[in-house]
XYZ file of C-alpha atoms in Angstrom:
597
model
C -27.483 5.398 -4.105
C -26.035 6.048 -7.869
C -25.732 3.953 -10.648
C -22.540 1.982 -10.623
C -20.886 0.366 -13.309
C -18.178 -2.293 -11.820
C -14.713 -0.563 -13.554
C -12.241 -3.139 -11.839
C -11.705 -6.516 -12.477
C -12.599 -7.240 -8.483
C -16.142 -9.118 -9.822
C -18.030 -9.880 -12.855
C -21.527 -7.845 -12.325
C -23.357 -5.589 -14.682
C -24.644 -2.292 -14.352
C -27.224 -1.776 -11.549
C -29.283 0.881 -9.983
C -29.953 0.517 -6.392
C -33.279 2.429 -4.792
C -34.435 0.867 -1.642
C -34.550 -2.474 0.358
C -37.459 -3.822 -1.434
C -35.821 -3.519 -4.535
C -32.564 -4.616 -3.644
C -33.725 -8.076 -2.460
C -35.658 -8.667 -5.972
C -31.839 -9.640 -7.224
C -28.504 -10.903 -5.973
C -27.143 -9.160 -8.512
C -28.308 -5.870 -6.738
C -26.449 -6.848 -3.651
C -23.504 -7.856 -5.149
C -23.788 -4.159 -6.551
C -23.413 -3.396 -3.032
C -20.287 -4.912 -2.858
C -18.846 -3.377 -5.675
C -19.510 -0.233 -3.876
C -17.564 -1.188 -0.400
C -14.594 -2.997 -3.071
C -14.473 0.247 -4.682
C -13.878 2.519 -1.733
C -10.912 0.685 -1.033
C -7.501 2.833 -1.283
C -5.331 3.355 -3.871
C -2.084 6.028 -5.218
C -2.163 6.093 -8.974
C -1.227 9.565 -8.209
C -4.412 10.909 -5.817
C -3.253 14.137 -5.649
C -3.521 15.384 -9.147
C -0.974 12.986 -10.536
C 1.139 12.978 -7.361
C 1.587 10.238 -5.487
C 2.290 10.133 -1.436
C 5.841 8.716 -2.047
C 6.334 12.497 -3.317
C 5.559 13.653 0.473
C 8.162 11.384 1.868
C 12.253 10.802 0.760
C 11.033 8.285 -2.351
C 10.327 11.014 -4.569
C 9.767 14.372 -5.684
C 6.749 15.430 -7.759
C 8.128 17.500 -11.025
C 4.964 20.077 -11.147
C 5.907 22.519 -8.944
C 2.668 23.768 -6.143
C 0.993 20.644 -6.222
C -0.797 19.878 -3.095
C 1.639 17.093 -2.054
C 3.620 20.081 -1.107
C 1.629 20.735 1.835
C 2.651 17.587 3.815
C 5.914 19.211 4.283
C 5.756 22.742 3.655
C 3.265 23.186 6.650
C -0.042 24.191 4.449
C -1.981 21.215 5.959
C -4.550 22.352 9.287
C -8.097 21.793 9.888
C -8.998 23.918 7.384
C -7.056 21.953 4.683
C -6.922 18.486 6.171
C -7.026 16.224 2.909
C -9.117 13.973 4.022
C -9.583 11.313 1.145
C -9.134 8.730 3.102
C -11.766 9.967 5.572
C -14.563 10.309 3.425
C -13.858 6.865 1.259
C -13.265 5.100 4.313
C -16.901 6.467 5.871
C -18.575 5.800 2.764
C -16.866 2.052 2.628
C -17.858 1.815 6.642
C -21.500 2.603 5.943
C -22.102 0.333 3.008
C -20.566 -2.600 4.575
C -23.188 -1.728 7.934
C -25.977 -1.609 5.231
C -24.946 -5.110 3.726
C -24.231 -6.183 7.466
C -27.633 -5.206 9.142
C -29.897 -5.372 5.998
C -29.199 -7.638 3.131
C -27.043 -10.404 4.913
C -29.754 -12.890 5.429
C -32.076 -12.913 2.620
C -32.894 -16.338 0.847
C -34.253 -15.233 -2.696
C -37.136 -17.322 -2.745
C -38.384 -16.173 -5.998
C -35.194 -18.073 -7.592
C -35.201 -21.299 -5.276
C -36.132 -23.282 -8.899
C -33.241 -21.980 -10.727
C -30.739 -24.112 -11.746
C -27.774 -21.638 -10.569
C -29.511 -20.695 -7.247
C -27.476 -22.938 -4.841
C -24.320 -21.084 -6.430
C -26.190 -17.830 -6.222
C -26.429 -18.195 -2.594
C -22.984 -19.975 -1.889
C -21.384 -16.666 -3.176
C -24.083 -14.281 -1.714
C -23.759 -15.736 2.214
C -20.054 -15.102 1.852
C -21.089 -11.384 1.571
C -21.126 -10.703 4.839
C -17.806 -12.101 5.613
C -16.440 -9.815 2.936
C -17.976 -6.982 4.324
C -16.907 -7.370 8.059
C -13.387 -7.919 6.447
C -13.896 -4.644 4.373
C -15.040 -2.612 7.539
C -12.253 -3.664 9.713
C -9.591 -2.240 7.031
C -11.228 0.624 6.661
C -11.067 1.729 10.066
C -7.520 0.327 9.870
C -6.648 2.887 7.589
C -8.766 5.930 9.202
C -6.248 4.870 12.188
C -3.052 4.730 10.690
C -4.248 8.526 9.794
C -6.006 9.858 12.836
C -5.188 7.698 15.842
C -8.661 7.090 17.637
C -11.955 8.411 15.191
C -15.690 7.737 15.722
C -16.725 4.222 15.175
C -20.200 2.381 14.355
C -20.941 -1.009 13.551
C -24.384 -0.240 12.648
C -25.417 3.073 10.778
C -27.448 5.950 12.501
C -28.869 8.724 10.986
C -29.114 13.128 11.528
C -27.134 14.572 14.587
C -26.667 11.058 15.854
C -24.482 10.235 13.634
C -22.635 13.520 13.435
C -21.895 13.572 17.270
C -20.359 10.336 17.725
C -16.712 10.944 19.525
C -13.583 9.001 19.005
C -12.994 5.790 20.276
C -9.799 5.126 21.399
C -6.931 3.493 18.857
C -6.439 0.789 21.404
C -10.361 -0.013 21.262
C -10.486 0.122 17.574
C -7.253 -2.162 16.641
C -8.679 -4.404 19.588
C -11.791 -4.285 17.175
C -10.418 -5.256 14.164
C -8.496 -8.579 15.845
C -11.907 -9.591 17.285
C -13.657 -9.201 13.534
C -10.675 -10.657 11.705
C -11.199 -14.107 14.494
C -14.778 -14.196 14.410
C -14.594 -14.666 9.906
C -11.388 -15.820 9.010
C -12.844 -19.703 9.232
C -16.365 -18.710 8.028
C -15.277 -16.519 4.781
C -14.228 -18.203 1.502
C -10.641 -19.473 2.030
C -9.813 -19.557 -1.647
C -11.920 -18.490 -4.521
C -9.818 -20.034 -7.245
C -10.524 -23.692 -5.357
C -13.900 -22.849 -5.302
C -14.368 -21.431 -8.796
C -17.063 -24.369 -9.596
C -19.017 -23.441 -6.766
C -19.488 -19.304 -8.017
C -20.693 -19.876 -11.011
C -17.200 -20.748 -12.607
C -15.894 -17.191 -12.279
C -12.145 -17.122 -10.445
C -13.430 -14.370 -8.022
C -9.970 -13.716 -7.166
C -10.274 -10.381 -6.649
C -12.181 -10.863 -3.574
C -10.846 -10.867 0.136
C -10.575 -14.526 1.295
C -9.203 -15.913 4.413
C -5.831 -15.168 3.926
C -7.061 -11.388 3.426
C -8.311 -11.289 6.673
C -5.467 -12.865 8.412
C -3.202 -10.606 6.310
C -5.055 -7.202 7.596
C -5.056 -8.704 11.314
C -1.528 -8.914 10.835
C -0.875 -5.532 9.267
C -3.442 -3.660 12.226
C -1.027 -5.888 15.368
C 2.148 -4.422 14.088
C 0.365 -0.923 13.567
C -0.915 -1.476 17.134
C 2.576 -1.744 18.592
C 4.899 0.318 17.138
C 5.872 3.461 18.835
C 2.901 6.155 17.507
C 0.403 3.591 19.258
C 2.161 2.941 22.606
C 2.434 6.124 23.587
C 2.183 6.291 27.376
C 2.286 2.557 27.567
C 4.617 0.488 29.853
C 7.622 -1.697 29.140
C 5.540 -4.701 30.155
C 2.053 -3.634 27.676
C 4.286 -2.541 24.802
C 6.317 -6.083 25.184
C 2.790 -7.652 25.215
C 1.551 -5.894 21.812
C 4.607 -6.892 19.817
C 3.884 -10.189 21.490
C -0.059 -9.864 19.750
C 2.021 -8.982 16.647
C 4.245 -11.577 16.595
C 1.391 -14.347 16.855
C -0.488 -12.211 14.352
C 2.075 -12.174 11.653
C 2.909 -16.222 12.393
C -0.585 -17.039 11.508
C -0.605 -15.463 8.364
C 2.856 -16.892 7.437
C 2.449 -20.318 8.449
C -1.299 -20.427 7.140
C -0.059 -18.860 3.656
C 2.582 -20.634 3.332
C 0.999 -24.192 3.708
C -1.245 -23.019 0.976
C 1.543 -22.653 -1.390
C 1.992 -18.637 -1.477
C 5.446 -17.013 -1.154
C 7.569 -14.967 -2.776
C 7.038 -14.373 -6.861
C 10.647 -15.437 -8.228
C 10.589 -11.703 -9.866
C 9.325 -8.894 -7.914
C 8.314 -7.265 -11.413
C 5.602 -10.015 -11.848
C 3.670 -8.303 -9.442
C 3.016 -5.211 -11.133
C 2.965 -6.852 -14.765
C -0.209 -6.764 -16.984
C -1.331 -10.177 -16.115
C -0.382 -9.734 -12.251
C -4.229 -10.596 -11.585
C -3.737 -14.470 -13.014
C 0.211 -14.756 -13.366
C 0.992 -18.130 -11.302
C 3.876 -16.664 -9.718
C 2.361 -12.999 -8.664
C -0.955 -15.132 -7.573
C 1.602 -16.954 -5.180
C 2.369 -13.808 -3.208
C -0.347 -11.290 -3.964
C -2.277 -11.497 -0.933
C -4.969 -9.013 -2.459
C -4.546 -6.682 -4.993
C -7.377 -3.527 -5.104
C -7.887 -4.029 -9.125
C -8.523 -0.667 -10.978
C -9.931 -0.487 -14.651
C -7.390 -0.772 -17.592
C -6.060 2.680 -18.011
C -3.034 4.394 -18.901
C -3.135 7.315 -16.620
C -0.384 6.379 -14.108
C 1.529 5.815 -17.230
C 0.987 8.826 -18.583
C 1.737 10.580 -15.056
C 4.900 9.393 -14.810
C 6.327 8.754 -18.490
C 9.720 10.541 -19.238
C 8.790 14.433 -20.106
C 10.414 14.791 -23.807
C 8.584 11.095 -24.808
C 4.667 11.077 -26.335
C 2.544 12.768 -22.836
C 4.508 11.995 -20.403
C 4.547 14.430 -17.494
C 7.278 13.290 -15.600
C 5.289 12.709 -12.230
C 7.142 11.229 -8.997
C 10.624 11.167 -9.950
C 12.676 8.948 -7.480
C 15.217 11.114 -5.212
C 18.860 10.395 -4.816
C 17.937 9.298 -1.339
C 15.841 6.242 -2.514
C 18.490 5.535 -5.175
C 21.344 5.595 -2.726
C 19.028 3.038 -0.025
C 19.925 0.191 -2.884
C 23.556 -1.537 -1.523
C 25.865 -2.772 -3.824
C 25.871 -6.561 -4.716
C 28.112 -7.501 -1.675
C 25.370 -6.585 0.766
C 26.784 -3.148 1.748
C 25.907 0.666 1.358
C 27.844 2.473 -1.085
C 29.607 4.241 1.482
C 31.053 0.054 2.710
C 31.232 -0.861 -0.344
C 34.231 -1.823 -2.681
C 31.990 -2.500 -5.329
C 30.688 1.472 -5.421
C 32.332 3.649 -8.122
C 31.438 7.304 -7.984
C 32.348 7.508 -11.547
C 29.560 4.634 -12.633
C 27.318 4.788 -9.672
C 24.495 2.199 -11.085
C 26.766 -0.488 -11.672
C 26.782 -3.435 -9.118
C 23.930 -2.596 -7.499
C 20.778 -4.245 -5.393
C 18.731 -5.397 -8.801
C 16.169 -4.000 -7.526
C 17.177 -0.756 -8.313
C 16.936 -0.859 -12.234
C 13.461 -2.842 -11.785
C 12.198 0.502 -9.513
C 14.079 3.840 -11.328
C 14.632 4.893 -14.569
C 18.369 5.700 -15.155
C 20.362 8.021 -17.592
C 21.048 6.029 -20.704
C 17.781 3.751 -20.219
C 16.548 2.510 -23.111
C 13.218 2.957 -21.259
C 9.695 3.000 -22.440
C 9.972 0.577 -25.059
C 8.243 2.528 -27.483
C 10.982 5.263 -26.750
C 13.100 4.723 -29.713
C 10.150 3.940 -31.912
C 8.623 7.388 -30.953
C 12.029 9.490 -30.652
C 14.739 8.191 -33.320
C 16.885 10.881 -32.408
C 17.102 10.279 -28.624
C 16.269 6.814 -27.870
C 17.542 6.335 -24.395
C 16.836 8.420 -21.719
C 18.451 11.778 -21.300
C 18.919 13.527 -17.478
C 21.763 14.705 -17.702
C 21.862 18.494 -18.236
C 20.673 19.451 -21.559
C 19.748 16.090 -22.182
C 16.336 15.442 -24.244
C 14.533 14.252 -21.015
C 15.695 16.989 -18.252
C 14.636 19.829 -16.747
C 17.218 21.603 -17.170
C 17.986 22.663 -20.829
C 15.908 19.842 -22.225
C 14.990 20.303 -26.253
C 11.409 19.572 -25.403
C 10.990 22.711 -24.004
C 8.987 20.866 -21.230
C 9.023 22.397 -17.675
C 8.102 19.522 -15.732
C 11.272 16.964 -16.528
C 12.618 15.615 -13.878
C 13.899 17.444 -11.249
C 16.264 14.380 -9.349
C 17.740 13.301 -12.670
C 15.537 10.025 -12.546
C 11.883 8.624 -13.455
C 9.654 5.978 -12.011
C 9.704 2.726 -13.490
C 7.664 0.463 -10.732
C 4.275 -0.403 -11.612
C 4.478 1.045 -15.456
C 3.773 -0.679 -18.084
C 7.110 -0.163 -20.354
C 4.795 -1.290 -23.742
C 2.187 1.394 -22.920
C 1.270 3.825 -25.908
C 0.121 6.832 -24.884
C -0.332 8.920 -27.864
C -1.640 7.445 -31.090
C 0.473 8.208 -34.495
C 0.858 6.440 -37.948
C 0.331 2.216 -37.567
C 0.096 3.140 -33.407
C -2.749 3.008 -31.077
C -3.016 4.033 -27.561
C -3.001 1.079 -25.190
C -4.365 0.628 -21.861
C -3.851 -2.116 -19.359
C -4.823 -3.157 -15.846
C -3.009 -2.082 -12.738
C -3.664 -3.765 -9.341
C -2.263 -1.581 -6.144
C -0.958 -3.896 -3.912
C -2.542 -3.825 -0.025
C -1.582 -6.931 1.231
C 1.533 -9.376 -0.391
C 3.695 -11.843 1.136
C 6.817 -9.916 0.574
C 5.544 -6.815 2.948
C 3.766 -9.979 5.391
C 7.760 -11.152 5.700
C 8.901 -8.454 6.774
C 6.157 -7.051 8.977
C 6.869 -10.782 10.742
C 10.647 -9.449 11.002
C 10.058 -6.425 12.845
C 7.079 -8.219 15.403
C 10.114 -10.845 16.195
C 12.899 -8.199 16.530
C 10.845 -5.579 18.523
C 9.291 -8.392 21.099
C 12.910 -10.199 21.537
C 14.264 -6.432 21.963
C 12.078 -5.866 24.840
C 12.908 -9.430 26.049
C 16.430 -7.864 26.880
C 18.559 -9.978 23.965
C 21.233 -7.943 22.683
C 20.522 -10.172 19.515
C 17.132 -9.885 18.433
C 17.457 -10.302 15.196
C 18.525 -13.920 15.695
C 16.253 -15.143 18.659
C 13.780 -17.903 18.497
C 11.580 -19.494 21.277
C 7.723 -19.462 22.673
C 6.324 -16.292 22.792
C 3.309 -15.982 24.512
C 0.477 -13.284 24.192
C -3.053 -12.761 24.998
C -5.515 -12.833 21.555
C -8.570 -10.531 20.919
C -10.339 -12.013 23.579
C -7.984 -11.953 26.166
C -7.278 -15.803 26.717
C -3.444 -16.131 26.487
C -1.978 -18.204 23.330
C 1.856 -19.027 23.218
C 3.477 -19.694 19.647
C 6.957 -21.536 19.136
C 8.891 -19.673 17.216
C 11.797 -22.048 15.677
C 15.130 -20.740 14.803
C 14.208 -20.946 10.984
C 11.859 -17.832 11.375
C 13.865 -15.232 13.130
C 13.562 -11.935 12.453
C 16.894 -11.870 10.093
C 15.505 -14.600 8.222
C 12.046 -13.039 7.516
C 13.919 -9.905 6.557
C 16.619 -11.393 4.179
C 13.382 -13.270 2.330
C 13.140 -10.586 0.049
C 16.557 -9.714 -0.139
C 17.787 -13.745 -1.879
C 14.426 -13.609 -3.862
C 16.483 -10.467 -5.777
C 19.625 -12.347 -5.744
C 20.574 -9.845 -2.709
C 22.984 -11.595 0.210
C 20.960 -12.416 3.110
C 21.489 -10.460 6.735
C 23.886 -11.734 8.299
C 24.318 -13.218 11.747
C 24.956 -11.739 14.885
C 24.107 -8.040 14.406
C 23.737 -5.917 17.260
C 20.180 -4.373 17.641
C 20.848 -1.103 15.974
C 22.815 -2.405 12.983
C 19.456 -4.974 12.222
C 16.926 -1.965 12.914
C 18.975 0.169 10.671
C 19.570 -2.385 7.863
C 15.578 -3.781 8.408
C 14.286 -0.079 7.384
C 16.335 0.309 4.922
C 14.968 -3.411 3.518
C 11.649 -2.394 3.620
C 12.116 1.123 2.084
C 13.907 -0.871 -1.256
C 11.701 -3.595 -1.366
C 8.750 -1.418 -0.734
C 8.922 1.514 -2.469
C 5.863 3.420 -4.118
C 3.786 0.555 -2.463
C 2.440 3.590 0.189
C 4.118 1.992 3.201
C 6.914 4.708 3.931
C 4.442 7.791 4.249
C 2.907 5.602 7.193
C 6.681 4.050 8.185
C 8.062 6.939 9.579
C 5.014 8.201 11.402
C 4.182 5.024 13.161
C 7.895 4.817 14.239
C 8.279 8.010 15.351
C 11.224 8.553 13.830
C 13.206 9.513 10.299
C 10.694 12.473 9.785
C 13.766 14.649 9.238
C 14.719 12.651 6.263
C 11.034 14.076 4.599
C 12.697 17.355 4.921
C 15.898 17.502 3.561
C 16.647 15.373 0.452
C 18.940 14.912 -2.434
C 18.825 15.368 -6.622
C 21.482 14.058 -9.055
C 23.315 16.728 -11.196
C 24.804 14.830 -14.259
C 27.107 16.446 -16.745
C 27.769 14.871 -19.457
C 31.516 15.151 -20.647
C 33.161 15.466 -24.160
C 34.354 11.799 -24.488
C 30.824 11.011 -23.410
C 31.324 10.087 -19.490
C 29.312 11.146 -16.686
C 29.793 12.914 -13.581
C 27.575 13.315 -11.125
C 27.112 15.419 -8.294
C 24.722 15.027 -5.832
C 22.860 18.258 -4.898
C 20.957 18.845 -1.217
C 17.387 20.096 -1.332
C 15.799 21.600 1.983
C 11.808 21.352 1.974
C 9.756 23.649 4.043
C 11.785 25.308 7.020
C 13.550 22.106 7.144
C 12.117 20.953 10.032
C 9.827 17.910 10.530
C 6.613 18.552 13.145
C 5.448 15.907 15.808
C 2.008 16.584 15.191
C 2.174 15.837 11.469
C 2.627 11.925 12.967
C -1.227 12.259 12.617
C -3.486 13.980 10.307
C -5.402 16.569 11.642
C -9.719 16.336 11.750
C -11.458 18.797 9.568
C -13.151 21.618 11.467
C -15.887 20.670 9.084
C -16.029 17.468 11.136
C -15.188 18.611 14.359
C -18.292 21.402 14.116
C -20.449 18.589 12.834
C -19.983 16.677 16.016
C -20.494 19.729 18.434
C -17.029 18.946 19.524
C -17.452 15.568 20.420
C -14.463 15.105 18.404
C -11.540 16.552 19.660
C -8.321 18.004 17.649
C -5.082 15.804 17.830
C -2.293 17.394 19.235
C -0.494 20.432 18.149
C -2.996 20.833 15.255
C-alpha cells in the first residue's frame, strides 16, 4: 500500500505509510489511514473524463471540446474493449480495503496506549471503523450495480486465480445484500458525529458516514432495486412487493431524519457554497457530502471561454433550460407567463441558480478581469461564444449557455496585478434530503400504481412489505406524505407552486421526472435515471442549442437549433455498461457479457 496524504476534509489524519499488519496495529492513526483510503475511493464528477462531466452524456449538457471521450456514451465507441470502467476499478479497490479493515484490523485494543489520557477516545472512534466500512462496502457495490447489473461479490478478500474467477452474483442477491448490511449497523454506527464531537477527540468528524448515511444508501439501493432495469422478468405481484421494500426504505430515512432536525436548506445554493461542509442550513439536508481538497479545477473546467482559463466545459442544453416551468407551475409551452421574445424571465428560480445566461454578470471577477465585456456574451459574435467570439477561443459554448451549479462565482483562476488565484472546497453530493424526498415520491407513486389507484400520486394508507430478512413489516403512510407532497418539497423550498391534486398517473410521472431532472441536475442522477427506468434514452440522442442574435436596438432573438448525436438512435444494451474483456479473460469466463454487448 502507498503513502497517502488525506486531501479532503472527510478526517483530520496525517501522512502515513502503511506496510503490513504488524505495523499497522502499532497506531490508530495507521488504521484510520485505512479509512482514508476506502473514503477516498468514493465517487465523484468534477469532470472525470478529462474535464467532462457525465451530465455531458445525457440531455443536461454538452461538453464544448469536441472528441472527448464522453462522446462515446452516445456515439456507440463504448464495447469491451473500451468499457470505461472507473467506477469498476475504484469501487474494487474501495471493496477490498473495507474487507481488509473488516477481517483484520476491526478488533484490535492498542494495549501499548491503554495509559494515555486520549485512549478511551482513541478507541470510541476506532470501533466505529468497522461500521463505516460495512457502510462503505455496501455503496460500493451499489454503484458497481447501478452500472453492471449483477458483478462478482466478496465479503472477505482472496488472493491469485481465486479471486479472478469469481462470477456474478445476481442484482437481486446483491441489493438483498446491501439491505441486510445497512440493518445489521445502522443502530451500532455513530448516529451523529457533531453530537459526539467531545467523545473523538473534539474534531466534528462530519465528513464521516453516520446512521443516517446508512439509512440514506438503503434507501437509494430499494428504489434502484425496483424500478424497471431491475425487475426485468419479474411479476406484477414481486415488482408491487419491491416498491413496497422501497417505500418502507425511503420512510425510515425520512421520518428518522427528519426527527433529527434535517430537511430542506432554505436555498438550494447553500449546498454547493464554500462553507457547505459547516453551513447550518446545508448541514440540515446534506446527508453526506464526498469532500474533495480545495481546488479550482471544476472552476476552471467550466468558466466562460473569453474570461481568465476558463474552458467552457459542460455547457447546459436548451433541453435542461426548457425542463424549468414558468412561475405559475407550467411548461413554457402552458404557460402565459412564457415570452419567446424574453425567454428567462418568470421562470422556476432555479434556473438562474443552475445556468449561466446571456447578459449574466457572471463570475464575479468578470468585470474586474474584462472591462470591456463584463456580462456574459453567447449570442453570436458575442465575447463568450463559439461562434465569432473575439477571444479567438474554440471551445465557447456550443448551447449558448455555461454551468453555474457547484462554482464558486468568487474563484480567481489566473493571478494578475493585486490578484491571486483562489481555491476552495467542493463537496459532491451522494446522499441529501432533497434527492431522499423525492426518491420517497416515486416508492409511494410506483407501489400505489401497482395497487390499481388511478391516483397515485395522492394515496396514503399501510403498506406492507417483507425487510432484508424476510419477516413482513407494514408502515402507515398518512395522507401528509403522499407521493405529490414528497415531490412538491423541493418545488415550495424554491418558491415553485406545489403539484397539484388529483393528477392522473401519467401527468404525476411526467411532471415527477421532470422535478427531479431541475432539482437534480449535474448531481449524476440523470445518467443513471433514464437507464434504470428504461425509458427517455431517445432524449440522450437528439438535443437542442440556443442560436441568439443580437439585434440593432440591442434585443434578442433566439432560435432554438436541433442537434442529432450518433445515428440518433438510443441502444437497449447501453442500459448497462458492458465488462471489460480484460475482466471477462481474467475470470476464464466466469463472468459473462451483458446483453447485446
Amino acid at each position: 500500500m502507498a503513502a497517502v496524504t488525506l486531501s479532503s476534509c472527510n478526517m483530520d489524519y496525517n501522512e502515513y505509510t502503511a506496510y503490513d499488519k504488524e505495523y499497522i496495529q502499532r497506531s490508530f492513526a495507521y488504521v484510520g489511514g485505512l479509512m482514508t483510503m476506502i473514503y477516498n475511493d468514493i465517487d465523484t464528477d468534477w469532470g472525470n473524463l478529462s474535464g467532462a462531466m457525465l451530465s455531458s452524456a445525457t440531455d443536461e449538457s454538452e461538453y464544448s471540446h469536441d472528441g472527448n471521450s464522453v462522446e462515446d456514451f452516445y456515439n456507440g465507441n463504448w464495447s469491451a474493449a473500451n468499457p470505461h470502467q472507473t467506477i469498476w476499478t475504484s469501487a474494487y479497490e474501495g471493496i477490498t480495503y473495507c474487507n481488509e479493515v473488516i477481517d483484520n484490523w476491526s478488533n484490535l485494543d492498542f494495549e501499548q496506549f491503554k495509559l494515555n489520557l486520549d485512549y478511551e477516545k482513541q478507541m470510541y472512534l476506532y470501533k466505529n471503523y468497522v461500521y463505516e466500512a460495512r457502510w462503505a462496502r455496501a455503496y460500493f457495490y451499489f454503484t458497481l450495480l447501478r452500472q453492471y447489473g449483477g458483478v462478482p461479490f466478496k465479503t472477505t478478500n482472496t488472493t491469485g486465480t481465486e479471486e479472478t474467477a469469481l462470477p456474478c452474483s445476481s442484482a437481486d442477491d446483491i441489493f438483498n445484500f446491501i439491505a441486510k448490511e445497512c440493518d445489521a449497523i445502522k443502530d451500532s454506527i455513530i448516529e451523529d458525529y457533531s453530537a459526539d464531537k467531545e467523545l473523538i477527540l473534539a474534531k466534528a468528524e462530519t465528513g464521516r458516514a453516520n446512521k443516517y448515511a446508512v439509512l440514506a444508501l438503503k434507501a437509494q439501493a430499494a428504489v434502484y432495486h425496483a424500478s424497471p432495469l431491475f425487475t426485468q422478468g419479474k411479476s406484477a405481484d414481486e415488482k408491487k412487493a419491491l416498491w413496497a421494500a422501497a417505500v418502507g426504505a425511503c420512510k425510515e430515512l425520512i421520518d428518522a431524519a427528519e426527527a433529527k432536525g434535517m430537511g430542506l436548506a432554505d436555498d438550494i445554493e447553500t449546498l454547493w457554497a464554500t462553507d457547505y461542509y459547516s453551513n447550518t442550513q446545508s448541514c440540515k439536508e446534506i446527508i453526506f457530502a464526498r469532500r474533495t481538497a480545495s481546488a479550482n479545477t471544476f472552476e476552471g473546467y467550466n468558466f466562460p471561454v473569453g474570461y481568465s482559463s476558463g474552458q467552457g466545459g459542460n455547457c447546459p442544453t436548451q433541453d435542461l433550460v426548457d425542463a424549468f416551468e414558468c412561475t405559475d407551475g407550467k411548461t413554457i409551452a402552458e404557460s402565459d407567463l412564457y415570452d419567446e421574445a424574453n425567454p428567462y424571465d418568470n421562470r422556476d428560480p432555479r434556473l438562474t441558480k443552475t445556468v449561466v445566461l446571456n447578459g449574466d454578470a457572471w463570475p464575479n471577477d468578470l468585470a474586474d478581469y474584462s472591462a470591456d465585456h463584463p456580462t456574459v456574451e453567447t449570442y453570436i459574435g458575442g465575447y463568450h461564444s463559439r461562434t465569432g467570439n473575439a477571444a479567438g477561443k474554440s471551445y465557447a459554448t456550443p448551447t449558448g449557455y455555461y454551468l453555474k451549479k457547484f462554482c464558486n462565482p468568487n474563484q480567481i483562476l489566473r493571478a494578475r496585478s493585486g490578484v491571486a488565484v483562489t481555491t476552495s472546497p467542493h463537496g459532491w453530493l451522494t446522499f441529501r434530503m432533497g434527492a431522499m424526498y423525492l426518491n420517497y415520491a416515486e416508492a409511494l407513486f410506483q407501489y400505489f400504481k401497482a395497487s390499481g389507484n388511478g391516483n397515485a400520486a395522492d394515496a396514503s394508507g399501510s403498506v406492507t412489505f417483507n425487510d432484508a430478512e424476510g419477516q413482513p413489516q407494514t408502515v402507515a403512510v398518512p395522507a401528509s406524505q403522499t407521493a405529490a407532497k414528497m415531490a412538491s418539497k423541493t418545488r415550495t423550498r424554491s418558491g415553485m407552486p406545489a403539484f397539484a391534486i388529483g393528477m392522473n398517473n401519467d401527468e404525476f410521472w411526467a411532471k415527477y421526472k421532470n422535478e427531479r431532472r431541475v432539482e437534480l441536475a449535474f448531481e449524476g442522477h440523470r445518467f443513471y435515471d433514464v437507464r434504470r427506468w428504461m425509458e427517455d434514452g431517445d432524449k440522450f440522442m437528439n438535443i437542442h442549442r440556443m442560436e441568439i442574435t443580437k439585434n440593432e436596438d440591442g434585443t434578442f432573438t433566439y432560435n432554438k437549433v436541433a442537434v442529432t448525436r450518433g445515428d440518433g438512435q438510443w441502444q437497449a444494451k447501453w442500459n448497462l455498461f458492458p465488462f471489460s474483456q480484460t475482466e471477462i479473460m481474467k475470470s476464464g469466463n466466469a463472468i459473462q457479457q451483458n446483453p447485446g454487448w
